[in-house]
Amino acid sequence: MPVLTNIAALARCLPAGPQSDLHVIPAAALAWEGERIAWVGPEADLPGRFGGWAREDAGGRLVVPGLVDSHTHLAFGGWRAGEFEQRLLGKSYLEIAAAGGGIASTVAATREASSEALLARCREHLAGMARLGVTTVEAKSGYGLTEEQELRLLGIYRDLGSGPQRIVPTLLAAHAVPEEYRGRRGKYVELIVERIIPRVASERLARFCDAFVEETAFTPNEARRIFEAGKQHGLRPKLHADQLSPGGGAELAAEVGAASADHLERISEEGIGKLAAAGVVAVSLPFASLYLGVAPLPARKLLEAGVPVAVATDFNPGSAPSYHLPVAMTLACLLQRMTPAEVLKGATIVAARAIGLEGEVGSLEEGKSADFAVMDVESVEQWLYHLRPNACVRTVGRGAEIWRAP
C-alpha cells in the first residue's frame, strides 16, 4: 500500500472540462492499494489514514496517467523498409499497393510467421512501449485476412492480455481484400459477415470491429454491412476513415455510432459536424501523416467543433513503423497545432474513450486503475517540447511496477 510523494505536478486528466484542462495538482501525492487508486491530491492534504503506508519518492518529477495507445497493428510479420525509399522517390501509397506492396506484402509475411514468433515479437514491442509509459494498447488484426489467420492474430492478443499491460483487441478483417479474393470482393465481405465475425464474437476474441474505407480497400456500403453484422454480435464499430481520399468515412462513423474515426486527414466539413453531433472520438495518427507526406487531420477545426481528438501511433510496418507514443504526441503539437495539454489528454482519457475504457483508465481518480507514469520533467510543456529518447523513469500498471529506469 504505497504513497508516491514529492511530485512536482500531477496531471489528473479528468474527463470533465475542455481537452486543454489537465486538472494539474502541484506538489501532489498519489496513494494506491492493490490495483486501485486510493487517494490523489495535494501532498499537504494527505489524510492521516495513510500515515502507516510505505512512502515512495517521485523525485520532484511529473506524474501522468498511464498512456493509452488507441490505434496499433501490433502483430505482424516482416518490415517494409523498401517502401520507405520508394515513397521518398515519389511513389504514392496507392501506387505501392497496386504493385503488390503495402498491406498485401505484410499479409504474406504474417501468414508465414509462426504464432510463437509473432507472440515473442509482440511482447518485445510491448516492453518497449512500457518503457515509454504506455499501459494500455489497442491491437488490431488485419494482416491475416482469412478466417483462421484472423482468429490466430486475435488469439495472440488474448494470450498477451495476461501481461502487465491492458490489450484491447479489435477485429480488422476488413483491412484489405486479400489476393485470393480479387475479383470476388463480395465473397470476402460475406466471409467476414457470415463466418469471421460470428466466430470472433462467440470466442470473445475482440471488443471492436474495424474497417478501412478507402478506394483501395472497402466502400462505405461494404463497411456498413460489416458494422451491422458486428453490432449484432456485440462488436462496436471503429473506422479507418478519410485517410487518402474524402470518402465519407467520418459521416459513416457517425451514422453507425462508432467509438472512433481514425486518420481523418481528408475529412470534410460535413464529416466534422456529424462526428461532433454523434459524439465520436477522432483519433489522430501523426506518424502516418508524416511518413506518407500528407497534411495531418485538422485538429483545431475538430476541437473547435467539439470533437475530442485522441493521439495514437498507428504502429505498423509500413506507414507508421514506430510505437514511440511520446514522439507522436510531440508531432501532434507540431503538425496539428495541438497544445501539449490537449495532446496529453488526447493520449490518456480521450484515447481511453476511443476504446471504451474511460471508466477504468486514462485519468488519475480514486477507484480507477492505478496506471501512471513518472516523467523526468517538471511540466507537460517541458516534456513534449524537449524531444529526447525517453523522459519516462517509471511505469506502473494495475498497481504493479512494469518499468523503472536503471
Coordinates of C-alpha atoms in Angstrom, one line a residue:
M1 CA 0.0 0.0 0.0
P2 CA 2.3 2.7 -1.3
V3 CA 2.1 6.5 -1.3
L4 CA 4.0 8.4 -4.0
T5 CA 5.1 11.8 -2.7
N6 CA 7.4 14.7 -3.8
I7 CA 5.5 15.0 -7.1
A8 CA 6.2 18.4 -8.8
A9 CA 3.0 18.2 -10.7
L10 CA 0.3 15.6 -11.2
A11 CA -1.9 15.8 -14.3
R12 CA -5.2 14.1 -13.4
C13 CA -6.6 14.4 -17.0
L14 CA -10.2 14.1 -15.7
P15 CA -13.0 13.5 -18.3
A16 CA -14.7 16.8 -17.4
G17 CA -13.9 20.1 -18.9
P18 CA -12.2 21.1 -22.2
Q19 CA -9.4 19.0 -23.7
S20 CA -7.0 21.7 -22.7
D21 CA -7.7 21.3 -19.0
L22 CA -5.4 18.7 -17.4
H23 CA -6.6 19.3 -13.8
V24 CA -3.0 19.7 -12.6
I25 CA -2.2 19.4 -8.9
P26 CA 1.1 20.9 -7.9
A27 CA 3.1 19.4 -5.0
A28 CA 0.9 16.3 -5.2
A29 CA 0.7 12.8 -3.7
L30 CA -0.8 9.6 -5.0
A31 CA -1.8 6.5 -2.9
W32 CA -2.9 3.2 -4.3
E33 CA -3.9 -0.1 -2.8
G34 CA -3.7 -3.3 -4.9
E35 CA -4.8 -2.4 -8.4
R36 CA -6.8 0.7 -7.5
I37 CA -6.1 4.4 -6.7
A38 CA -7.0 5.1 -3.1
W39 CA -6.4 8.8 -3.0
V40 CA -4.9 11.7 -5.1
G41 CA -4.4 15.3 -4.1
P42 CA -2.0 17.9 -2.7
E43 CA 0.6 16.2 -0.5
A44 CA -0.1 18.8 2.2
D45 CA -3.7 17.4 2.4
L46 CA -2.7 13.7 2.6
P47 CA -5.2 12.1 5.1
G48 CA -3.9 10.7 8.3
R49 CA -5.1 7.2 7.5
F50 CA -2.2 6.9 5.1
G51 CA 0.4 7.6 7.8
G52 CA 1.5 4.0 8.1
W53 CA 1.7 3.4 4.3
A54 CA 5.1 3.0 2.6
R55 CA 6.4 6.2 1.1
E56 CA 8.0 6.3 -2.4
D57 CA 9.7 9.4 -3.8
A58 CA 8.9 10.8 -7.2
G59 CA 12.0 13.0 -7.1
G60 CA 10.2 16.2 -7.9
R61 CA 9.0 14.9 -11.3
L62 CA 5.8 15.0 -13.3
V63 CA 3.2 12.2 -12.9
V64 CA 0.7 11.5 -15.6
P65 CA -1.9 8.7 -16.2
G66 CA -0.6 5.7 -17.9
L67 CA -0.5 6.5 -21.6
V68 CA -3.1 4.8 -23.9
D69 CA -2.2 3.9 -27.5
S70 CA -5.6 3.6 -29.0
H71 CA -4.6 2.5 -32.5
T72 CA -1.9 -0.1 -33.3
H73 CA -1.4 -3.0 -35.6
L74 CA 0.7 -4.8 -33.1
A75 CA 1.1 -8.3 -34.6
F76 CA 2.7 -8.5 -38.0
G77 CA 5.5 -10.3 -39.8
G78 CA 8.4 -8.6 -41.6
W79 CA 9.0 -4.9 -42.2
R80 CA 8.7 -2.7 -45.3
A81 CA 11.8 -0.6 -45.3
G82 CA 12.0 -0.7 -49.1
E83 CA 8.7 1.2 -49.4
F84 CA 10.2 4.0 -47.3
E85 CA 12.7 4.7 -50.1
Q86 CA 10.1 4.3 -52.8
R87 CA 7.9 7.0 -51.2
L88 CA 10.9 9.3 -50.8
L89 CA 11.5 8.8 -54.6
G90 CA 7.9 9.8 -55.4
K91 CA 5.8 6.6 -55.3
S92 CA 2.4 7.1 -53.6
Y93 CA 0.8 4.7 -51.1
L94 CA -1.7 3.7 -53.7
E95 CA 0.9 3.1 -56.3
I96 CA 2.9 0.9 -54.0
A97 CA -0.2 -1.1 -53.0
A98 CA -1.2 -1.6 -56.7
A99 CA 2.3 -3.1 -57.3
G100 CA 1.8 -5.7 -54.7
G101 CA 3.3 -3.9 -51.8
G102 CA 1.7 -2.3 -48.8
I103 CA -0.8 -4.3 -46.7
A104 CA -0.6 -7.3 -49.1
S105 CA 3.2 -7.8 -48.5
T106 CA 2.7 -7.7 -44.8
V107 CA -0.2 -10.2 -45.0
A108 CA 2.1 -12.6 -46.8
A109 CA 4.9 -12.2 -44.2
T110 CA 2.5 -12.5 -41.3
R111 CA 0.9 -15.7 -42.7
E112 CA 4.3 -17.3 -43.0
A113 CA 5.4 -16.3 -39.4
S114 CA 4.8 -18.8 -36.6
S115 CA 2.4 -17.9 -33.8
E116 CA 5.4 -18.3 -31.4
A117 CA 7.4 -15.8 -33.3
L118 CA 4.6 -13.3 -33.5
L119 CA 3.9 -13.6 -29.8
A120 CA 7.5 -13.1 -28.9
R121 CA 7.7 -10.1 -31.2
C122 CA 4.6 -8.5 -29.7
R123 CA 6.0 -9.0 -26.2
E124 CA 9.2 -7.2 -27.3
H125 CA 7.1 -4.3 -28.7
L126 CA 5.0 -4.1 -25.6
A127 CA 8.1 -4.0 -23.4
G128 CA 9.4 -1.1 -25.4
M129 CA 6.0 0.7 -25.0
A130 CA 6.1 0.1 -21.3
R131 CA 9.4 1.9 -21.0
L132 CA 7.7 4.9 -22.6
G133 CA 4.9 5.0 -20.1
V134 CA 2.3 3.1 -22.1
T135 CA 0.0 0.9 -20.0
T136 CA -2.9 0.3 -22.4
V137 CA -2.7 -0.8 -26.1
E138 CA -5.4 -1.3 -28.7
A139 CA -4.3 -4.0 -31.0
K140 CA -5.9 -4.8 -34.4
S141 CA -5.8 -7.9 -36.5
G142 CA -5.9 -7.3 -40.3
Y143 CA -2.7 -9.0 -41.5
G144 CA -4.3 -12.5 -41.8
L145 CA -7.3 -11.9 -44.0
T146 CA -8.6 -15.5 -43.7
E147 CA -10.9 -16.9 -41.1
E148 CA -8.2 -18.9 -39.4
Q149 CA -5.5 -16.3 -39.7
E150 CA -7.6 -13.5 -38.3
L151 CA -8.6 -15.7 -35.3
R152 CA -4.9 -16.6 -34.9
L153 CA -3.9 -13.0 -34.5
L154 CA -6.7 -12.2 -32.1
G155 CA -5.7 -15.3 -30.1
I156 CA -2.2 -13.9 -29.8
Y157 CA -3.7 -10.8 -28.3
R158 CA -5.7 -12.8 -25.9
D159 CA -2.5 -14.5 -24.7
L160 CA -0.9 -11.1 -24.3
G161 CA -3.8 -9.9 -22.2
S162 CA -2.3 -11.8 -19.2
G163 CA 0.7 -9.5 -19.2
P164 CA 1.2 -6.2 -17.3
Q165 CA -0.4 -4.0 -20.0
R166 CA -4.1 -4.0 -21.0
I167 CA -4.6 -5.2 -24.5
V168 CA -7.8 -4.1 -26.3
P169 CA -8.3 -6.4 -29.3
T170 CA -10.0 -5.2 -32.5
L171 CA -11.1 -7.3 -35.5
L172 CA -9.8 -5.7 -38.7
A173 CA -10.6 -8.4 -41.2
A174 CA -11.8 -5.6 -43.4
H175 CA -8.3 -4.2 -43.8
A176 CA -7.9 -5.1 -47.5
V177 CA -9.3 -7.5 -50.0
P178 CA -6.8 -10.4 -50.0
E179 CA -5.2 -11.6 -53.2
E180 CA -7.2 -14.8 -53.4
Y181 CA -10.5 -12.8 -53.4
R182 CA -9.5 -10.3 -56.1
G183 CA -12.5 -10.1 -58.5
R184 CA -14.7 -11.7 -55.8
R185 CA -14.7 -9.0 -53.2
G186 CA -18.4 -9.7 -52.4
K187 CA -17.4 -13.2 -51.3
Y188 CA -14.8 -11.8 -49.0
V189 CA -17.3 -9.5 -47.4
E190 CA -19.6 -12.5 -46.9
L191 CA -16.8 -14.4 -45.3
I192 CA -16.3 -11.6 -42.8
V193 CA -20.0 -11.2 -42.1
E194 CA -21.1 -14.8 -42.0
R195 CA -18.0 -16.6 -40.6
I196 CA -15.3 -14.4 -39.1
I197 CA -17.5 -12.0 -37.0
P198 CA -19.6 -14.8 -35.5
R199 CA -16.6 -16.9 -34.6
V200 CA -14.7 -13.9 -33.1
A201 CA -17.7 -13.0 -31.1
S202 CA -18.5 -16.5 -29.9
E203 CA -14.9 -16.9 -28.7
R204 CA -14.8 -13.4 -27.2
L205 CA -11.7 -12.5 -29.1
A206 CA -12.4 -8.8 -29.8
R207 CA -14.2 -5.8 -28.5
F208 CA -14.4 -3.8 -31.7
C209 CA -14.9 -4.3 -35.4
D210 CA -12.9 -2.0 -37.7
A211 CA -12.9 -1.4 -41.4
F212 CA -10.6 0.5 -43.8
V213 CA -12.9 2.7 -46.0
E214 CA -10.8 3.8 -49.0
E215 CA -10.5 3.5 -52.7
T216 CA -8.1 0.5 -52.5
A217 CA -10.0 -1.1 -49.6
F218 CA -13.7 -1.1 -48.8
T219 CA -16.6 1.0 -49.8
P220 CA -19.0 2.7 -47.3
N221 CA -21.7 0.3 -48.3
E222 CA -19.5 -2.7 -47.7
A223 CA -18.3 -1.3 -44.4
R224 CA -21.8 -0.6 -43.3
R225 CA -22.8 -4.2 -43.8
I226 CA -19.8 -5.3 -41.8
F227 CA -20.6 -3.0 -39.0
E228 CA -24.2 -4.1 -38.9
A229 CA -23.1 -7.7 -38.5
G230 CA -20.5 -6.7 -35.9
K231 CA -23.1 -4.8 -33.8
Q232 CA -25.4 -7.8 -34.0
H233 CA -22.7 -9.8 -32.3
G234 CA -21.7 -7.2 -29.7
L235 CA -18.7 -5.7 -31.6
R236 CA -18.7 -1.9 -31.6
P237 CA -17.6 -0.2 -34.8
K238 CA -14.3 1.6 -35.3
L239 CA -13.3 3.1 -38.6
H240 CA -10.2 3.9 -40.7
A241 CA -11.7 7.0 -42.3
D242 CA -10.8 9.7 -44.9
Q243 CA -7.1 9.0 -44.9
L244 CA -6.2 9.2 -48.5
S245 CA -9.4 10.5 -50.0
P246 CA -12.6 12.1 -48.7
G247 CA -14.7 9.0 -49.0
G248 CA -17.4 9.8 -46.5
G249 CA -15.8 7.7 -43.7
A250 CA -16.4 10.3 -41.0
E251 CA -20.1 10.5 -41.9
L252 CA -20.3 6.7 -41.8
A253 CA -18.6 6.6 -38.4
A254 CA -21.3 9.0 -37.1
E255 CA -24.1 7.0 -38.7
V256 CA -23.1 3.7 -37.2
G257 CA -22.2 5.1 -33.8
A258 CA -18.5 4.2 -34.0
A259 CA -16.4 4.5 -30.9
S260 CA -13.8 6.4 -33.0
A261 CA -13.0 7.5 -36.5
D262 CA -9.2 7.3 -37.1
H263 CA -6.9 9.1 -39.6
L264 CA -9.3 11.8 -41.0
E265 CA -6.6 13.6 -42.9
R266 CA -9.1 14.3 -45.7
I267 CA -12.3 14.8 -43.6
S268 CA -15.0 17.0 -44.9
E269 CA -16.6 19.9 -43.1
E270 CA -19.8 17.9 -43.1
G271 CA -17.9 15.0 -41.6
I272 CA -16.6 17.2 -38.8
G273 CA -20.1 18.3 -37.9
K274 CA -21.5 14.8 -37.9
L275 CA -18.7 13.5 -35.7
A276 CA -19.4 16.3 -33.2
A277 CA -23.2 15.6 -33.2
A278 CA -22.7 11.8 -32.7
G279 CA -20.0 12.1 -30.0
V280 CA -17.5 10.1 -32.0
V281 CA -13.8 10.4 -31.0
A282 CA -11.4 11.5 -33.7
V283 CA -8.1 9.6 -33.5
S284 CA -5.1 11.4 -35.0
L285 CA -2.2 9.4 -36.3
P286 CA 0.7 11.9 -36.9
F287 CA 3.3 9.2 -37.7
A288 CA 1.2 8.1 -40.7
S289 CA 0.7 11.7 -41.9
L290 CA 4.4 12.3 -41.6
Y291 CA 5.6 9.1 -43.3
L292 CA 3.1 9.4 -46.2
G293 CA 3.8 13.1 -46.7
V294 CA 0.2 14.2 -46.4
A295 CA -1.4 17.1 -44.4
P296 CA -2.5 15.9 -41.0
L297 CA -6.0 15.9 -39.7
P298 CA -7.4 19.4 -39.0
A299 CA -7.1 19.1 -35.2
R300 CA -8.0 22.7 -34.5
K301 CA -11.2 22.5 -36.6
L302 CA -12.2 19.3 -34.9
L303 CA -11.6 20.6 -31.4
E304 CA -13.4 23.9 -32.1
A305 CA -16.3 21.9 -33.3
G306 CA -16.5 19.9 -30.1
V307 CA -14.9 16.7 -31.4
P308 CA -12.5 15.1 -28.9
V309 CA -9.2 14.3 -30.5
A310 CA -7.1 11.3 -29.4
V311 CA -3.4 10.8 -30.3
A312 CA -2.1 7.4 -31.2
T313 CA 0.8 5.8 -33.1
D314 CA -0.8 3.6 -35.8
F315 CA 2.2 1.4 -35.2
N316 CA 2.5 -0.8 -38.3
P317 CA 5.4 -1.9 -40.6
G318 CA 4.5 0.4 -43.5
S319 CA 3.1 3.8 -42.9
A320 CA 3.9 4.2 -39.2
P321 CA 6.8 2.0 -38.1
S322 CA 7.2 3.3 -34.6
Y323 CA 5.5 2.6 -31.3
H324 CA 7.0 5.7 -29.7
L325 CA 3.8 7.4 -28.5
P326 CA 5.6 10.4 -26.8
V327 CA 7.2 11.3 -30.2
A328 CA 3.8 11.0 -31.9
M329 CA 2.5 13.4 -29.2
T330 CA 5.2 15.9 -30.0
L331 CA 4.3 15.6 -33.7
A332 CA 0.7 16.2 -32.8
C333 CA 1.8 19.5 -31.3
L334 CA 4.0 20.5 -34.3
L335 CA 2.0 19.1 -37.2
Q336 CA -1.6 19.5 -35.9
R337 CA -1.1 22.7 -33.8
M338 CA -2.5 20.9 -30.7
T339 CA -1.2 22.3 -27.3
P340 CA 0.8 20.0 -25.0
A341 CA -2.2 19.8 -22.6
E342 CA -4.6 18.8 -25.4
V343 CA -2.2 16.2 -26.6
L344 CA -1.6 14.7 -23.2
K345 CA -5.4 14.4 -22.6
G346 CA -5.6 13.0 -26.1
A347 CA -3.2 10.2 -25.2
T348 CA -4.9 9.4 -21.9
I349 CA -8.6 10.0 -21.1
V350 CA -9.7 10.8 -24.7
A351 CA -7.8 7.8 -26.0
A352 CA -9.4 5.6 -23.3
R353 CA -12.8 6.8 -24.5
A354 CA -11.9 5.8 -28.1
I355 CA -11.5 2.2 -26.8
G356 CA -14.4 2.2 -24.4
L357 CA -12.2 2.2 -21.2
E358 CA -12.7 5.7 -19.9
G359 CA -14.3 4.4 -16.8
E360 CA -11.2 2.3 -16.0
V361 CA -8.1 4.1 -17.3
G362 CA -6.9 7.4 -18.7
S363 CA -7.2 9.6 -15.6
L364 CA -6.0 9.6 -12.1
E365 CA -9.1 9.3 -9.9
E366 CA -10.0 7.4 -6.8
G367 CA -11.3 3.9 -7.6
K368 CA -9.8 3.8 -11.1
S369 CA -6.9 1.5 -12.1
A370 CA -3.5 2.5 -10.7
D371 CA -1.9 3.1 -14.1
F372 CA 0.6 6.0 -14.1
A373 CA 3.9 7.1 -15.4
V374 CA 6.6 9.3 -13.8
M375 CA 8.3 11.6 -16.3
D376 CA 11.7 13.2 -15.6
V377 CA 10.4 16.7 -16.2
E378 CA 8.5 19.3 -14.1
S379 CA 5.7 20.1 -16.6
V380 CA 3.9 18.7 -19.6
E381 CA 5.1 21.6 -21.8
Q382 CA 8.8 20.8 -21.0
W383 CA 8.2 17.1 -21.7
L384 CA 6.7 17.5 -25.1
Y385 CA 8.8 20.3 -26.4
H386 CA 12.2 18.8 -25.4
L387 CA 12.5 15.8 -27.8
R388 CA 14.6 13.2 -26.2
P389 CA 14.9 9.4 -26.4
N390 CA 12.7 8.9 -23.3
A391 CA 11.6 11.0 -20.4
C392 CA 9.9 8.1 -18.5
V393 CA 11.6 6.8 -15.4
R394 CA 8.9 4.6 -14.0
T395 CA 5.7 2.9 -15.3
V396 CA 3.0 1.4 -13.1
G397 CA 0.1 -0.6 -14.5
R398 CA -2.7 -2.0 -12.4
G399 CA -0.8 -1.1 -9.3
A400 CA 2.3 -3.1 -10.2
E401 CA 5.6 -1.7 -11.4
I402 CA 6.3 -2.7 -15.0
W403 CA 9.3 -0.5 -15.8
R404 CA 11.8 1.6 -13.8
A405 CA 14.8 3.3 -15.3
P406 CA 18.1 1.8 -14.1

